[in-house]
Coordinates of C-alpha atoms in Angstrom, one line a residue:
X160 CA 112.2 96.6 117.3
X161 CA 113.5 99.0 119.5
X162 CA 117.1 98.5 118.6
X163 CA 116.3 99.0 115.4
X164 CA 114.6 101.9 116.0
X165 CA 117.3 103.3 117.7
X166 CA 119.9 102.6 115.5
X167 CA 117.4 104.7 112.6
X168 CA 117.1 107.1 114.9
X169 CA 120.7 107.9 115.9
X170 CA 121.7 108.3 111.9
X171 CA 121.2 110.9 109.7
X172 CA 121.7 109.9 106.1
X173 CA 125.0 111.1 104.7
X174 CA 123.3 113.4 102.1
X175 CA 121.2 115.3 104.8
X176 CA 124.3 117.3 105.7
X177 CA 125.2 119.0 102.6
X178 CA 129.0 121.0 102.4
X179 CA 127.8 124.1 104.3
X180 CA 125.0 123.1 106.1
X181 CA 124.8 124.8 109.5
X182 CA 124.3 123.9 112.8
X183 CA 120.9 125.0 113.2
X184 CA 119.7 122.9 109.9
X185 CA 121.4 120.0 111.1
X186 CA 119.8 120.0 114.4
X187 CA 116.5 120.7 113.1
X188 CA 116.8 117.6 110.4
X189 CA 117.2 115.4 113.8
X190 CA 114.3 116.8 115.6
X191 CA 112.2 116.1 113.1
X192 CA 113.3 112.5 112.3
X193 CA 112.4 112.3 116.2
X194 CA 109.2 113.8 115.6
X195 CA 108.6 111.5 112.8
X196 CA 109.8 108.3 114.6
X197 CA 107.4 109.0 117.5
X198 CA 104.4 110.3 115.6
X199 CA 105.2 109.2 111.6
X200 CA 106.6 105.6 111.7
X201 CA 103.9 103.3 112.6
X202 CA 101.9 104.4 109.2
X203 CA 104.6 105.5 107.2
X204 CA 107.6 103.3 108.0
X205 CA 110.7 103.8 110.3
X206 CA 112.8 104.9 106.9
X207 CA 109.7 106.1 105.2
X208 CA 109.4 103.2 103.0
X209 CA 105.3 103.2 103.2
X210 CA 102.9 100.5 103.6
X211 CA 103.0 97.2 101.4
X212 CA 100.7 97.9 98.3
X213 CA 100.8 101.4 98.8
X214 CA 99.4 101.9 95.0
X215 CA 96.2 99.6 95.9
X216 CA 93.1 100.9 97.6
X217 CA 92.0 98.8 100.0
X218 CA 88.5 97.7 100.5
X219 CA 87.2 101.5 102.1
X220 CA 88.5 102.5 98.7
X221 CA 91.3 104.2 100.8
X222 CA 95.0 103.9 99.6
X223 CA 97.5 103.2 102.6
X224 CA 99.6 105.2 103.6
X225 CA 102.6 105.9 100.9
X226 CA 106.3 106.1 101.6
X227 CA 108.3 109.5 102.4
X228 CA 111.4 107.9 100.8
X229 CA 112.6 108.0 97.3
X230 CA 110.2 105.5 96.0
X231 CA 107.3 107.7 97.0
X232 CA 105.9 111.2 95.5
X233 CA 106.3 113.1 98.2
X234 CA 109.3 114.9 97.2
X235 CA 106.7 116.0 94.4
X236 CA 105.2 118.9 96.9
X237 CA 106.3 122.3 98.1
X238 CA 106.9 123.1 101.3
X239 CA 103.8 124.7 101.8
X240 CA 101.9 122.1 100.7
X241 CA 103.6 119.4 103.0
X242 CA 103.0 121.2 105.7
X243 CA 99.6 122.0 105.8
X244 CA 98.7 118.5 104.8
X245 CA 100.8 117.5 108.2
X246 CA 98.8 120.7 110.0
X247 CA 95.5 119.7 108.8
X248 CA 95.3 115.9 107.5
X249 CA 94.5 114.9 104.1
X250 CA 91.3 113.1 102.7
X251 CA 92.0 111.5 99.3
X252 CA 88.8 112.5 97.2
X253 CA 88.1 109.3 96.2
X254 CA 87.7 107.2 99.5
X255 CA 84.3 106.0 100.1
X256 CA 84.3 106.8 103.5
X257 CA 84.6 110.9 104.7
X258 CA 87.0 110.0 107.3
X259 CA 90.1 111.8 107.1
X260 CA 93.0 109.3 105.1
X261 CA 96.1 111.2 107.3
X262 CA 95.1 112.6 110.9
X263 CA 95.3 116.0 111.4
X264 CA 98.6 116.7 114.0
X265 CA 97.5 120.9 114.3
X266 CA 96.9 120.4 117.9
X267 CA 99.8 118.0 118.1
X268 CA 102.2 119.5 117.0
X269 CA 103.7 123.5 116.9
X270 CA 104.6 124.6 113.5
X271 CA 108.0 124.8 113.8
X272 CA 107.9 120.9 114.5
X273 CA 105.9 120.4 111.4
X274 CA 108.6 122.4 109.6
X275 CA 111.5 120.4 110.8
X276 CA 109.3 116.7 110.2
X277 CA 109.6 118.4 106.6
X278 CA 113.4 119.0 106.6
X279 CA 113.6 115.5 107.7
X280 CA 111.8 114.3 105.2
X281 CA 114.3 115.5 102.6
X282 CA 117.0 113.9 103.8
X283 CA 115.4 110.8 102.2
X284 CA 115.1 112.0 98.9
X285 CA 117.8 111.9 95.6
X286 CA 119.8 115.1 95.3
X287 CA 117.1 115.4 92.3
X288 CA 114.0 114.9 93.2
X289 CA 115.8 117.7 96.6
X290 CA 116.0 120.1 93.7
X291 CA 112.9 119.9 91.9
X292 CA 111.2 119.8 95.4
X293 CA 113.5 123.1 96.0
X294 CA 112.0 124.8 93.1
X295 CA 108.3 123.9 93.9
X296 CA 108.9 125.2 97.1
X297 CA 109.7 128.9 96.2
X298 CA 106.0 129.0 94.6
X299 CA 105.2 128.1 98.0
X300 CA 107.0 127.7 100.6
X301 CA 106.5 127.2 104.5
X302 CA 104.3 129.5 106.1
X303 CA 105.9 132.8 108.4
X304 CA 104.7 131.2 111.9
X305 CA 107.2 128.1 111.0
X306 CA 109.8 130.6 112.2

């Protein structure tokens, strides 16, 4: 497990580094897959694939958690949005239970770490679903204090 974790780890997928990208957006892409790996991975998979039977609450009525990669919807959600769900947690409406489904990481993390768990998180997306995600994002995008 943890030689495959480190061989995850010291990859970025091809498509994260886009013809122009600079240094700084590069470097920020591999702190947050760090960030992920260490505080991500163990709900949402090492590559973001998800839980097994993602779609299917379980018996709290809770859904797991879903995948960050293609396969999943959050490319779906602007900037913004992904982060304060990261800041703050997320309860899905229709649990049974009022726990929170996603733990809130606003005293774990600073919000420029939350920011670059989000660039990260793009590099496993199509060049599509980058582009619609794009576009959602100017309507609302990362907050100022995300430097």
């Amino acid at each position: 497990m943890i030689v495959a974790t480190a061989a995850v780890m010291s990859t970025v997928p091809v498509h994260a580094i886009a013809a122009g990208a600079d240094k700084a957006d590069v470097q920020q892409v591999q702190h947050g897959r760090r960030i992920y790996q260490q505080y991500c991975a163990a709900c949402h998979g090492i590559k973001g694939e998800g839980k097994p039977g993602w779609q299917q609450r379980d018996e709290l009525g809770e859904l797991p958690p879903p995948p960050h990669d293609a396969t999943g919807h959050t490319w779906k959600h602007a900037d913004g949005m992904l982060y304060k769900t990261i800041r703050d947690g997320w309860r899905d409406p229709f649990n049974k239970t009022k726990r929170l489904t996603m733990p809130a990481f606003a005293g774990v993390l600073a919000p420029g770490e939350i920011r670059d768990v989000v660039k990260y998180l793009k590099t496993l997306w199509t060049p599509e679903q980058r582009r619609i995600q794009r576009e959602e994002s100017q309507k609302k995008p990362f907050p100022p204090e995300t430097g």
